[in-house]
mmCIF file of C-alpha atoms in Angstrom:
data_model
loop_
_atom_site.group_PDB
_atom_site.id
_atom_site.type_symbol
_atom_site.label_atom_id
_atom_site.label_comp_id
_atom_site.label_asym_id
_atom_site.label_seq_id
_atom_site.Cartn_x
_atom_site.Cartn_y
_atom_site.Cartn_z
ATOM 1 C CA MET A 857 40.048 129.620 164.649
ATOM 2 C CA ASP A 858 40.633 127.141 167.454
ATOM 3 C CA SER A 859 41.474 128.379 170.924
ATOM 4 C CA ASP A 860 44.813 126.587 170.891
ATOM 5 C CA ASP A 861 45.970 128.336 167.719
ATOM 6 C CA GLU A 862 48.256 131.331 168.057
ATOM 7 C CA TYR A 863 47.399 134.470 166.128
ATOM 8 C CA VAL A 864 50.335 135.755 164.035
ATOM 9 C CA PRO A 865 49.870 139.130 162.331
ATOM 10 C CA ASN A 866 50.538 139.198 158.598
ATOM 11 C CA THR A 867 53.377 141.718 158.724
ATOM 12 C CA ARG A 868 54.999 140.373 155.566
ATOM 13 C CA ALA A 869 51.931 141.302 153.509
ATOM 14 C CA ARG A 870 52.200 144.860 154.762
ATOM 15 C CA GLY A 871 55.840 145.140 153.720
ATOM 16 C CA LEU A 872 57.152 145.449 157.271
ATOM 17 C CA THR A 873 59.585 142.531 157.070
ATOM 18 C CA ASN A 874 62.426 141.568 154.785
ATOM 19 C CA ALA A 875 63.131 138.255 153.081
ATOM 20 C CA GLU A 876 64.621 136.797 156.263
ATOM 21 C CA GLY A 877 61.498 137.541 158.291
ATOM 22 C CA ALA A 878 63.036 140.312 160.404
ATOM 23 C CA TYR A 879 61.623 143.806 160.636
ATOM 24 C CA ARG A 880 63.060 146.216 158.086
ATOM 25 C CA TRP A 881 63.956 148.834 160.652
ATOM 26 C CA GLU A 882 66.214 146.273 162.313
ATOM 27 C CA ASP A 883 68.426 145.982 159.225
ATOM 28 C CA GLU A 884 70.335 149.127 160.139
ATOM 29 C CA TYR A 885 71.339 147.723 163.528
ATOM 30 C CA HIS A 886 71.824 144.077 162.562
ATOM 31 C CA ARG A 887 75.216 143.010 163.947
ATOM 32 C CA SER A 888 76.452 146.608 163.991
ATOM 33 C CA TRP A 889 79.464 145.574 166.067
ATOM 34 C CA ASP A 890 80.898 143.862 162.983
ATOM 35 C CA VAL A 891 81.666 147.288 161.512
ATOM 36 C CA VAL A 892 84.515 147.838 163.992
ATOM 37 C CA GLN A 893 87.302 145.334 163.367
ATOM 38 C CA GLU A 894 90.704 145.045 164.992
ATOM 39 C CA ASP A 895 93.852 145.415 162.920
ATOM 40 C CA SER A 896 96.763 142.969 162.877
ATOM 41 C CA GLY A 897 98.124 144.500 166.099
ATOM 42 C CA GLY A 898 94.822 144.222 167.965
ATOM 43 C CA SER A 899 94.093 147.968 167.860
ATOM 44 C CA LEU A 900 90.711 149.540 167.134
ATOM 45 C CA ALA A 901 92.195 152.934 166.235
ATOM 46 C CA PRO A 902 92.080 152.477 162.420
ATOM 47 C CA ALA A 903 88.417 151.417 162.473
ATOM 48 C CA VAL A 904 87.385 154.233 164.796
ATOM 49 C CA ASN A 905 89.338 156.810 162.769
ATOM 50 C CA GLY A 906 87.685 155.527 159.607
ATOM 51 C CA ILE A 907 84.211 156.058 161.051
ATOM 52 C CA ILE A 908 85.121 159.590 162.170
ATOM 53 C CA ASP A 909 86.654 160.450 158.799
ATOM 54 C CA THR A 910 83.568 159.210 156.958
ATOM 55 C CA ALA A 911 81.346 161.430 159.101
ATOM 56 C CA LYS A 912 83.569 164.464 158.408
ATOM 57 C CA ARG A 913 83.435 163.985 154.626
ATOM 58 C CA ARG A 914 79.682 163.387 154.502
ATOM 59 C CA LYS A 915 78.957 166.878 153.160
ATOM 60 C CA ILE A 916 81.529 166.714 150.340
ATOM 61 C CA LYS A 917 79.679 165.948 147.106
ATOM 62 C CA PRO A 918 80.773 166.062 143.449
ATOM 63 C CA MET A 919 79.542 169.204 141.704
ATOM 64 C CA ALA A 920 79.771 170.044 138.025
ATOM 65 C CA PRO A 921 80.586 173.626 136.986
ATOM 66 C CA VAL A 922 77.222 174.989 135.815
ATOM 67 C CA HIS A 923 75.653 178.405 135.386
ATOM 68 C CA ARG A 924 74.674 179.601 138.872
ATOM 69 C CA GLY A 925 73.510 182.904 140.239
ATOM 70 C CA ILE A 926 75.863 184.086 142.972
ATOM 71 C CA ILE A 927 73.698 187.094 143.936
ATOM 72 C CA ARG A 928 70.861 185.382 145.749
ATOM 73 C CA ASN A 929 67.640 186.594 147.344
ATOM 74 C CA LEU A 930 66.268 183.938 149.687
ATOM 75 C CA VAL A 931 63.109 184.025 151.800
ATOM 76 C CA LEU A 932 63.248 181.577 154.709
ATOM 77 C CA VAL A 933 59.669 180.607 155.642
ATOM 78 C CA LEU A 934 59.340 178.908 159.044
ATOM 79 C CA ASP A 935 56.299 177.031 160.303
ATOM 80 C CA ALA A 936 55.221 178.116 163.810
ATOM 81 C CA SER A 937 51.862 176.338 163.943
ATOM 82 C CA LEU A 938 50.729 173.898 166.631
ATOM 83 C CA ALA A 939 52.189 171.027 164.603
ATOM 84 C CA MET A 940 55.654 172.308 165.526
ATOM 85 C CA SER A 941 55.064 171.481 169.202
ATOM 86 C CA ASP A 942 55.587 167.757 168.569
ATOM 87 C CA THR A 943 58.548 166.216 170.378
ATOM 88 C CA ASP A 944 59.846 163.875 167.658
ATOM 89 C CA MET A 945 62.719 166.395 167.426
ATOM 90 C CA ARG A 946 64.224 167.397 170.744
ATOM 91 C CA PRO A 947 63.129 169.363 172.635
ATOM 92 C CA THR A 948 60.390 170.204 170.091
ATOM 93 C CA ARG A 949 60.221 170.673 166.353
ATOM 94 C CA PHE A 950 59.980 174.433 166.798
ATOM 95 C CA TYR A 951 63.085 174.873 168.960
ATOM 96 C CA SER A 952 65.061 172.431 166.839
ATOM 97 C CA MET A 953 64.056 174.400 163.739
ATOM 98 C CA ILE A 954 65.124 177.737 165.264
ATOM 99 C CA SER A 955 68.507 176.343 166.329
ATOM 100 C CA SER A 956 69.157 174.852 162.899
ATOM 101 C CA ALA A 957 67.958 178.039 161.182
ATOM 102 C CA SER A 958 70.456 180.115 163.188
ATOM 103 C CA VAL A 959 73.300 177.907 162.003
ATOM 104 C CA PHE A 960 71.966 178.085 158.459
ATOM 105 C CA VAL A 961 71.860 181.906 158.466
ATOM 106 C CA THR A 962 75.486 182.099 159.625
ATOM 107 C CA ASP A 963 76.673 179.608 157.015
ATOM 108 C CA PHE A 964 74.530 181.185 154.296
ATOM 109 C CA PHE A 965 76.216 184.570 154.529
ATOM 110 C CA SER A 966 79.619 182.944 154.942
ATOM 111 C CA GLN A 967 79.175 181.092 151.641
ATOM 112 C CA ASN A 968 77.072 183.796 149.907
ATOM 113 C CA PRO A 969 78.338 187.140 151.223
ATOM 114 C CA ILE A 970 76.715 189.325 148.535
ATOM 115 C CA SER A 971 73.252 187.778 148.923
ATOM 116 C CA GLN A 972 70.197 188.819 150.925
ATOM 117 C CA LEU A 973 67.806 186.898 153.146
ATOM 118 C CA ALA A 974 64.402 187.446 154.750
ATOM 119 C CA ILE A 975 62.510 185.426 157.373
ATOM 120 C CA VAL A 976 58.738 184.823 157.328
ATOM 121 C CA VAL A 977 56.832 182.967 160.081
ATOM 122 C CA LEU A 978 53.566 181.046 159.617
ATOM 123 C CA ARG A 979 51.136 180.953 162.543
ATOM 124 C CA ASP A 980 47.399 181.443 163.152
ATOM 125 C CA GLY A 981 46.727 181.183 159.406
ATOM 126 C CA LEU A 982 48.846 184.307 158.756
ATOM 127 C CA ALA A 983 52.306 185.034 157.364
ATOM 128 C CA VAL A 984 54.331 187.480 159.465
ATOM 129 C CA LEU A 985 57.497 189.172 158.207
ATOM 130 C CA THR A 986 59.952 188.638 161.059
ATOM 131 C CA SER A 987 63.115 189.846 159.316
ATOM 132 C CA LYS A 988 63.097 191.964 156.163
ATOM 133 C CA LEU A 989 65.258 191.277 153.114
ATOM 134 C CA ASP A 990 68.745 192.268 154.262
ATOM 135 C CA GLY A 991 72.373 191.228 153.922
ATOM 136 C CA ASN A 992 73.347 191.652 157.569
ATOM 137 C CA PRO A 993 73.436 188.226 159.260
ATOM 138 C CA GLN A 994 73.435 189.643 162.788
ATOM 139 C CA THR A 995 70.044 191.250 162.219
ATOM 140 C CA HIS A 996 68.538 187.896 161.260
ATOM 141 C CA LEU A 997 70.191 186.108 164.185
ATOM 142 C CA ASP A 998 68.759 188.657 166.624
ATOM 143 C CA ASN A 999 65.282 188.220 165.137
ATOM 144 C CA LEU A 1000 65.580 184.432 165.395
ATOM 145 C CA ALA A 1001 66.571 184.786 169.045
ATOM 146 C CA GLN A 1002 63.422 186.826 169.659
ATOM 147 C CA LEU A 1003 61.356 184.298 167.725
ATOM 148 C CA ARG A 1004 62.656 181.523 169.967
ATOM 149 C CA LYS A 1005 60.927 183.198 172.930
ATOM 150 C CA SER A 1006 57.527 183.094 171.214
ATOM 151 C CA GLN A 1007 55.015 180.247 171.243
ATOM 152 C CA VAL A 1008 53.530 178.141 168.464
ATOM 153 C CA SER A 1009 49.834 178.646 167.769
ATOM 154 C CA GLY A 1010 47.095 178.033 165.224
ATOM 155 C CA GLN A 1011 47.488 176.545 161.775
ATOM 156 C CA ALA A 1012 49.909 177.262 158.957
ATOM 157 C CA SER A 1013 48.950 178.765 155.599
ATOM 158 C CA LEU A 1014 51.169 177.864 152.670
ATOM 159 C CA GLN A 1015 49.417 180.325 150.403
ATOM 160 C CA ASN A 1016 49.881 183.344 152.672
ATOM 161 C CA GLY A 1017 53.551 182.487 153.216
ATOM 162 C CA LEU A 1018 54.252 182.077 149.509
ATOM 163 C CA GLU A 1019 52.280 185.220 148.635
ATOM 164 C CA LEU A 1020 54.339 187.306 151.058
ATOM 165 C CA ALA A 1021 57.558 185.753 149.782
ATOM 166 C CA ASN A 1022 56.526 186.503 146.205
ATOM 167 C CA VAL A 1023 55.894 190.169 147.064
ATOM 168 C CA LEU A 1024 59.329 190.461 148.702
ATOM 169 C CA LEU A 1025 61.153 188.795 145.810
ATOM 170 C CA SER A 1026 59.261 190.610 143.038
ATOM 171 C CA GLN A 1027 61.000 193.830 144.107
ATOM 172 C CA THR A 1028 64.482 192.388 143.497
ATOM 173 C CA PRO A 1029 66.367 192.775 140.176
ATOM 174 C CA GLN A 1030 65.975 190.175 137.463
ATOM 175 C CA TYR A 1031 69.671 189.235 137.499
ATOM 176 C CA ASN A 1032 69.332 187.977 141.094
ATOM 177 C CA THR A 1033 68.047 184.521 141.913
ATOM 178 C CA ARG A 1034 64.681 184.383 143.677
ATOM 179 C CA GLU A 1035 64.368 181.498 146.095
ATOM 180 C CA VAL A 1036 62.047 180.355 148.863
ATOM 181 C CA LEU A 1037 63.144 177.812 151.475
ATOM 182 C CA LEU A 1038 60.109 176.637 153.455
ATOM 183 C CA VAL A 1039 60.257 174.486 156.595
ATOM 184 C CA PHE A 1040 56.821 172.900 156.968
ATOM 185 C CA GLY A 1041 55.833 170.692 159.885
ATOM 186 C CA ALA A 1042 52.054 170.527 159.437
ATOM 187 C CA LEU A 1043 50.001 168.064 157.403
ATOM 188 C CA MET A 1044 47.450 170.611 156.201
ATOM 189 C CA SER A 1045 47.318 174.215 155.033
ATOM 190 C CA ASN A 1046 44.684 176.802 155.964
ATOM 191 C CA ASP A 1047 44.486 178.801 152.713
ATOM 192 C CA PRO A 1048 41.916 181.535 151.992
ATOM 193 C CA LYS A 1049 41.917 180.976 148.187
ATOM 194 C CA PRO A 1050 42.913 178.267 145.698
ATOM 195 C CA ILE A 1051 46.675 177.930 145.959
ATOM 196 C CA SER A 1052 46.965 177.284 142.206
ATOM 197 C CA GLN A 1053 46.788 181.054 141.659
ATOM 198 C CA THR A 1054 49.764 181.563 143.934
ATOM 199 C CA ILE A 1055 51.757 178.845 142.168
ATOM 200 C CA HIS A 1056 51.087 180.565 138.845
ATOM 201 C CA LYS A 1057 52.430 183.857 140.213
ATOM 202 C CA LEU A 1058 55.581 182.159 141.482
ATOM 203 C CA VAL A 1059 56.225 180.578 138.096
ATOM 204 C CA GLU A 1060 55.731 183.905 136.331
ATOM 205 C CA ASN A 1061 58.212 185.677 138.638
ATOM 206 C CA LYS A 1062 60.742 182.788 138.339
ATOM 207 C CA VAL A 1063 60.644 182.072 142.074
ATOM 208 C CA ARG A 1064 62.171 178.700 142.962
ATOM 209 C CA VAL A 1065 60.593 176.980 145.986
ATOM 210 C CA LYS A 1066 62.269 174.296 148.087
ATOM 211 C CA ILE A 1067 60.336 172.683 150.942
ATOM 212 C CA ILE A 1068 61.682 170.623 153.845
ATOM 213 C CA GLY A 1069 58.936 168.713 155.605
ATOM 214 C CA LEU A 1070 59.187 167.609 159.221
ATOM 215 C CA ALA A 1071 56.228 165.213 159.063
ATOM 216 C CA ALA A 1072 54.857 163.036 156.262
ATOM 217 C CA GLU A 1073 54.881 164.004 152.609
ATOM 218 C CA VAL A 1074 52.104 166.395 151.541
ATOM 219 C CA ALA A 1075 50.840 166.289 147.954
ATOM 220 C CA ILE A 1076 50.439 170.058 147.547
ATOM 221 C CA CYS A 1077 54.038 170.626 148.661
ATOM 222 C CA ARG A 1078 55.253 168.227 146.000
ATOM 223 C CA GLN A 1079 53.144 170.064 143.421
ATOM 224 C CA ILE A 1080 54.508 173.479 144.438
ATOM 225 C CA CYS A 1081 58.134 172.354 144.221
ATOM 226 C CA THR A 1082 57.686 170.553 140.916
ATOM 227 C CA GLN A 1083 55.950 173.423 139.124
ATOM 228 C CA THR A 1084 58.261 176.170 140.400
ATOM 229 C CA ASN A 1085 61.414 174.200 139.549
ATOM 230 C CA MET A 1086 60.635 173.385 135.901
ATOM 231 C CA GLY A 1087 59.529 169.838 136.655
ATOM 232 C CA GLU A 1088 62.557 168.895 138.751
ATOM 233 C CA SER A 1089 61.681 166.584 141.648
ATOM 234 C CA ASN A 1090 64.731 167.173 143.844
ATOM 235 C CA SER A 1091 63.368 170.186 145.712
ATOM 236 C CA TYR A 1092 61.035 168.540 148.240
ATOM 237 C CA PHE A 1093 62.485 166.535 151.112
ATOM 238 C CA ILE A 1094 61.299 164.983 154.371
ATOM 239 C CA ALA A 1095 63.666 165.248 157.344
ATOM 240 C CA LEU A 1096 64.142 161.932 159.123
ATOM 241 C CA ASN A 1097 65.816 163.327 162.246
ATOM 242 C CA GLU A 1098 67.670 166.369 163.530
ATOM 243 C CA GLN A 1099 70.922 165.514 161.774
ATOM 244 C CA HIS A 1100 69.165 164.880 158.473
ATOM 245 C CA PHE A 1101 67.300 168.174 158.833
ATOM 246 C CA GLN A 1102 70.571 170.077 159.261
ATOM 247 C CA THR A 1103 71.998 168.299 156.224
ATOM 248 C CA LEU A 1104 69.001 169.313 154.111
ATOM 249 C CA LEU A 1105 69.410 172.913 155.206
ATOM 250 C CA SER A 1106 73.126 172.893 154.411
ATOM 251 C CA ASP A 1107 72.344 171.667 150.894
ATOM 252 C CA SER A 1108 70.680 175.043 150.263
ATOM 253 C CA LEU A 1109 73.947 176.905 150.869
ATOM 254 C CA THR A 1110 75.056 176.271 147.292
ATOM 255 C CA PRO A 1111 73.434 178.581 144.699
ATOM 256 C CA ILE A 1112 70.881 176.866 142.497
ATOM 257 C CA PRO A 1113 71.495 176.477 138.738
ATOM 258 C CA VAL A 1114 69.924 179.017 136.416
ATOM 259 C CA LEU A 1115 66.469 178.080 135.139
ATOM 260 C CA LYS A 1116 66.457 175.824 132.077
ATOM 261 C CA GLU A 1117 63.962 178.036 130.241
ATOM 262 C CA ARG A 1118 66.297 181.029 130.623
ATOM 263 C CA GLU A 1119 69.216 179.083 129.161
ATOM 264 C CA SER A 1120 67.129 177.740 126.271
ATOM 265 C CA ALA A 1121 65.801 181.213 125.525
ATOM 266 C CA ALA A 1122 69.343 182.570 125.371
ATOM 267 C CA LYS A 1123 70.423 179.779 122.985
ATOM 268 C CA SER A 1124 67.406 180.244 120.710
ATOM 269 C CA THR A 1125 68.194 183.897 119.951
ATOM 270 C CA ASP A 1126 70.324 184.710 116.918
ATOM 271 C CA SER A 1127 72.614 187.042 118.807
ATOM 272 C CA ALA A 1128 74.100 186.422 122.221
ATOM 273 C CA GLU A 1129 72.130 187.823 125.125
ATOM 274 C CA PRO A 1130 73.949 190.856 126.504
ATOM 275 C CA ALA A 1131 75.272 190.462 130.007
ATOM 276 C CA THR A 1132 73.703 192.564 132.727
ATOM 277 C CA ALA A 1133 76.105 195.078 134.248
ATOM 278 C CA VAL A 1134 75.704 195.304 138.017
ATOM 279 C CA ARG A 1135 76.920 198.527 139.594
ATOM 280 C CA MET A 1136 78.764 197.973 142.866
ATOM 281 C CA GLY A 1137 80.803 200.217 145.096
ATOM 282 C CA PHE A 1138 83.961 199.411 147.043
ATOM 283 C CA PRO A 1139 83.923 201.895 149.937
ATOM 284 C CA LYS A 1140 86.878 203.081 151.960
ATOM 285 C CA ARG A 1141 87.012 202.206 155.635
ATOM 286 C CA GLN A 1142 87.624 204.767 158.349
ATOM 287 C CA LEU A 1143 88.951 203.063 161.475
ATOM 288 C CA HIS A 1144 89.176 205.996 163.873
ATOM 289 C CA SER A 1145 88.034 209.585 163.690
ATOM 290 C CA MET A 1146 88.474 212.501 166.035
ATOM 291 C CA SER A 1147 84.738 213.233 165.996
ATOM 292 C CA ALA A 1148 81.713 210.971 165.661
ATOM 293 C CA SER A 1149 79.433 211.200 162.639
ATOM 294 C CA LEU A 1150 75.972 209.863 161.858
ATOM 295 C CA CYS A 1151 75.702 206.533 160.035
ATOM 296 C CA ALA A 1152 73.024 206.189 157.380
ATOM 297 C CA CYS A 1153 72.031 202.624 158.296
ATOM 298 C CA HIS A 1154 71.255 202.899 162.025
ATOM 299 C CA GLN A 1155 71.094 206.678 162.529
ATOM 300 C CA THR A 1156 73.638 206.548 165.363
ATOM 301 C CA LEU A 1157 76.868 208.431 166.031
ATOM 302 C CA THR A 1158 79.991 206.344 165.369
ATOM 303 C CA LYS A 1159 83.690 207.064 164.911
ATOM 304 C CA GLN A 1160 84.348 204.338 162.340
ATOM 305 C CA GLY A 1161 82.593 202.905 159.315
ATOM 306 C CA PHE A 1162 82.591 202.665 155.516
ATOM 307 C CA PHE A 1163 81.920 205.598 153.179
ATOM 308 C CA CYS A 1164 79.973 205.080 149.972
ATOM 309 C CA PRO A 1165 82.108 206.126 146.961
ATOM 310 C CA GLN A 1166 79.057 207.596 145.197
ATOM 311 C CA CYS A 1167 77.162 209.636 147.803
ATOM 312 C CA LYS A 1168 79.745 209.618 150.658
ATOM 313 C CA ALA A 1169 77.180 208.237 153.136
ATOM 314 C CA LYS A 1170 78.584 206.208 156.029
ATOM 315 C CA VAL A 1171 77.495 202.658 156.834
ATOM 316 C CA CYS A 1172 78.569 200.380 159.656
ATOM 317 C CA THR A 1173 79.036 196.983 157.999
ATOM 318 C CA LEU A 1174 79.528 195.385 154.601
ATOM 319 C CA PRO A 1175 78.037 194.062 152.400
ATOM 320 C CA MET A 1176 75.092 196.428 152.381
ATOM 321 C CA THR A 1177 72.896 198.422 150.047
ATOM 322 C CA CYS A 1178 73.544 202.109 150.564
ATOM 323 C CA PRO A 1179 70.477 203.604 152.318
ATOM 324 C CA VAL A 1180 70.937 206.900 150.430
ATOM 325 C CA CYS A 1181 71.754 206.032 146.790
ATOM 326 C CA ALA A 1182 70.879 202.268 146.777
ATOM 327 C CA LEU A 1183 74.340 201.313 145.514
ATOM 328 C CA THR A 1184 75.515 197.818 146.461
ATOM 329 C CA LEU A 1185 78.503 198.196 148.778
ATOM 330 C CA ILE A 1186 80.878 195.235 149.048
ATOM 331 C CA MET A 1187 84.538 194.317 149.445
ATOM 332 C CA SER A 1188 86.675 192.465 146.928
ATOM 333 C CA THR A 1189 86.854 189.461 149.263
ATOM 334 C CA HIS A 1190 83.065 189.136 149.136
ATOM 335 C CA LEU A 1191 83.181 188.664 145.373
ATOM 336 C CA ALA A 1192 85.951 186.105 145.706
ATOM 337 C CA ARG A 1193 84.013 184.090 148.299
ATOM 338 C CA GLY A 1194 80.910 184.010 146.104
ATOM 339 C CA TYR A 1195 82.818 183.217 142.903
ATOM 340 C CA HIS A 1196 83.979 179.764 144.046
ATOM 341 C CA HIS A 1197 80.490 178.314 143.510
ATOM 342 C CA LEU A 1198 80.943 178.626 139.742
ATOM 343 C CA PHE A 1199 84.075 176.439 139.742
ATOM 344 C CA PRO A 1200 83.732 174.061 142.699
ATOM 345 C CA LEU A 1201 86.644 172.024 144.027
ATOM 346 C CA GLN A 1202 86.150 168.388 143.084
ATOM 347 C CA PRO A 1203 86.198 165.689 145.780
ATOM 348 C CA PHE A 1204 89.539 164.048 146.526
ATOM 349 C CA ASN A 1205 90.081 160.342 145.911
ATOM 350 C CA GLN A 1206 90.653 158.126 148.922
ATOM 351 C CA THR A 1207 93.936 156.233 148.783
ATOM 352 C CA GLN A 1208 96.217 154.242 151.062
ATOM 353 C CA GLY A 1209 99.840 153.230 151.491
ATOM 354 C CA TYR A 1210 101.252 156.772 151.595
ATOM 355 C CA LYS A 1211 104.149 156.941 154.094
ATOM 356 C CA ASN A 1212 104.936 160.675 154.148
ATOM 357 C CA PRO A 1213 103.059 163.226 156.311
ATOM 358 C CA CYS A 1214 100.086 165.237 155.066
ATOM 359 C CA PHE A 1215 101.099 167.787 152.427
ATOM 360 C CA GLY A 1216 98.886 170.423 153.981
ATOM 361 C CA CYS A 1217 99.487 170.265 157.746
ATOM 362 C CA SER A 1218 102.409 167.780 157.985
ATOM 363 C CA VAL A 1219 100.489 165.538 160.384
ATOM 364 C CA SER A 1220 101.276 161.841 160.372
ATOM 365 C CA LEU A 1221 98.942 159.760 158.208
ATOM 366 C CA ALA A 1222 99.480 156.543 160.156
ATOM 367 C CA ASN A 1223 96.113 154.924 160.935
ATOM 368 C CA ARG A 1224 94.401 157.844 159.180
ATOM 369 C CA SER A 1225 92.432 158.092 155.977
ATOM 370 C CA GLN A 1226 94.393 159.505 153.044
ATOM 371 C CA PHE A 1227 92.987 161.563 150.177
ATOM 372 C CA GLU A 1228 94.654 162.455 146.889
ATOM 373 C CA CYS A 1229 93.937 165.572 144.834
ATOM 374 C CA PRO A 1230 93.087 164.468 141.256
ATOM 375 C CA LYS A 1231 95.014 167.445 139.777
ATOM 376 C CA CYS A 1232 98.230 167.886 141.772
ATOM 377 C CA HIS A 1233 98.264 164.302 143.178
ATOM 378 C CA ASN A 1234 99.329 165.456 146.634
ATOM 379 C CA ILE A 1235 98.116 163.469 149.654
ATOM 380 C CA PHE A 1236 96.142 165.144 152.463
ATOM 381 C CA CYS A 1237 94.531 164.119 155.727
ATOM 382 C CA VAL A 1238 90.778 164.246 156.233
ATOM 383 C CA ASP A 1239 90.915 167.530 158.165
ATOM 384 C CA CYS A 1240 92.711 169.303 155.314
ATOM 385 C CA ASP A 1241 90.321 167.693 152.831
ATOM 386 C CA VAL A 1242 87.270 169.016 154.668
ATOM 387 C CA PHE A 1243 88.857 172.453 155.187
ATOM 388 C CA PHE A 1244 89.673 172.808 151.487
ATOM 389 C CA HIS A 1245 86.155 171.898 150.362
ATOM 390 C CA GLU A 1246 84.095 173.730 152.997
ATOM 391 C CA ASN A 1247 86.173 176.825 153.767
ATOM 392 C CA LEU A 1248 89.122 177.458 151.443
ATOM 393 C CA HIS A 1249 87.498 176.088 148.242
ATOM 394 C CA ASN A 1250 90.970 175.629 146.764
ATOM 395 C CA CYS A 1251 93.604 172.891 146.954
ATOM 396 C CA ALA A 1252 96.784 173.965 148.717
ATOM 397 C CA GLY A 1253 98.876 171.682 146.528
ATOM 398 C CA CYS A 1254 97.467 173.166 143.329
ATOM 399 C CA GLU A 1255 98.046 176.688 144.628
ATOM 400 C CA VAL A 1256 101.690 175.886 145.421
ATOM 401 C CA GLN A 1257 102.231 174.519 141.927
ATOM 402 C CA ASN A 1258 100.654 177.606 140.345
ATOM 403 C CA THR A 1259 102.884 179.844 142.469
ATOM 404 C CA ASP A 1260 105.985 177.905 141.435
ATOM 405 C CA VAL A 1261 105.057 178.248 137.784
ATOM 406 C CA GLN A 1262 104.581 182.006 138.083
ATOM 407 C CA VAL A 1263 107.895 182.441 139.889
#
């Protein structure tokens, strides 16, 4: 090559550029100011409100009513190896993971009140049980706060983490779902034995594994998720940034469908498979008492609590498994909050041209996005739409019509 020639790297051959010759990562920001357009009156309010409304409805997805297990047992496995000290997530991967996990625990028990969760940490080639399988969210939040004060160290071991999770879940009843949600930031695993043996145990115990990677894709993680989920490939994800990581965690709030092999086995039998009866207790609450009594869960003297209807033992919070007779203690509202997953509220259709206020909150819909319920055809604002789908799980317009019919 002559000295006057200019060297140009062959980026197109490497797939780094598009057809126009620009870098692919620039496509997302190419003329981004064209997204915001003025209306006929010269105002930017409609465009800005549209961007905000789109961000609010990002989590609303269409869901078909399928067979799901509403009594869940989930083991949250967190990577605390040296790979989690990277700063591609601020301030580090580890602290970002702990903050997102705290939000996930709160939302998990809000959406799945009769479920249980455990937390396992991977560091120094070991798997440490940080929080045992329990249905009290405050216990897990306190343990995560203590974990935040610790330091990352050593390497992670996928096999040890999955083995410990398998032992915890093997003690749960068969009618409960057995799930593992693993946050993995390393690119290698320090395993003492072939991990294929562990995968075989997970498949035998019907343990479903979902992995969220914080680095590049790892082949063994893909293999674990595929084999434990009956060949489905939608259980292994790579987080692109902090917001995407939180979105991937929030996707695990919805109970997973029942295993295909279980459904096919039930259909292949001549007679219908008998339903499993789950014994639960609805205890009475004592607000105030003249004298303090000992609670069975914390062994402390309290003047208020809930009394088990079977053994009369007192516990502090619900839901909880009775420490004396092992009866599941819940309230009727807990069943109602877990039941909505079986019949999810369908997304509303975006519309325009509606002049009246929002049917739900009576706010003006001028320069706001409008959404129509496909059943009752009432129009709502984006805030009511998000509230119905994420919290209430029912349409206010449909409920009013049902009430009118009953009256």
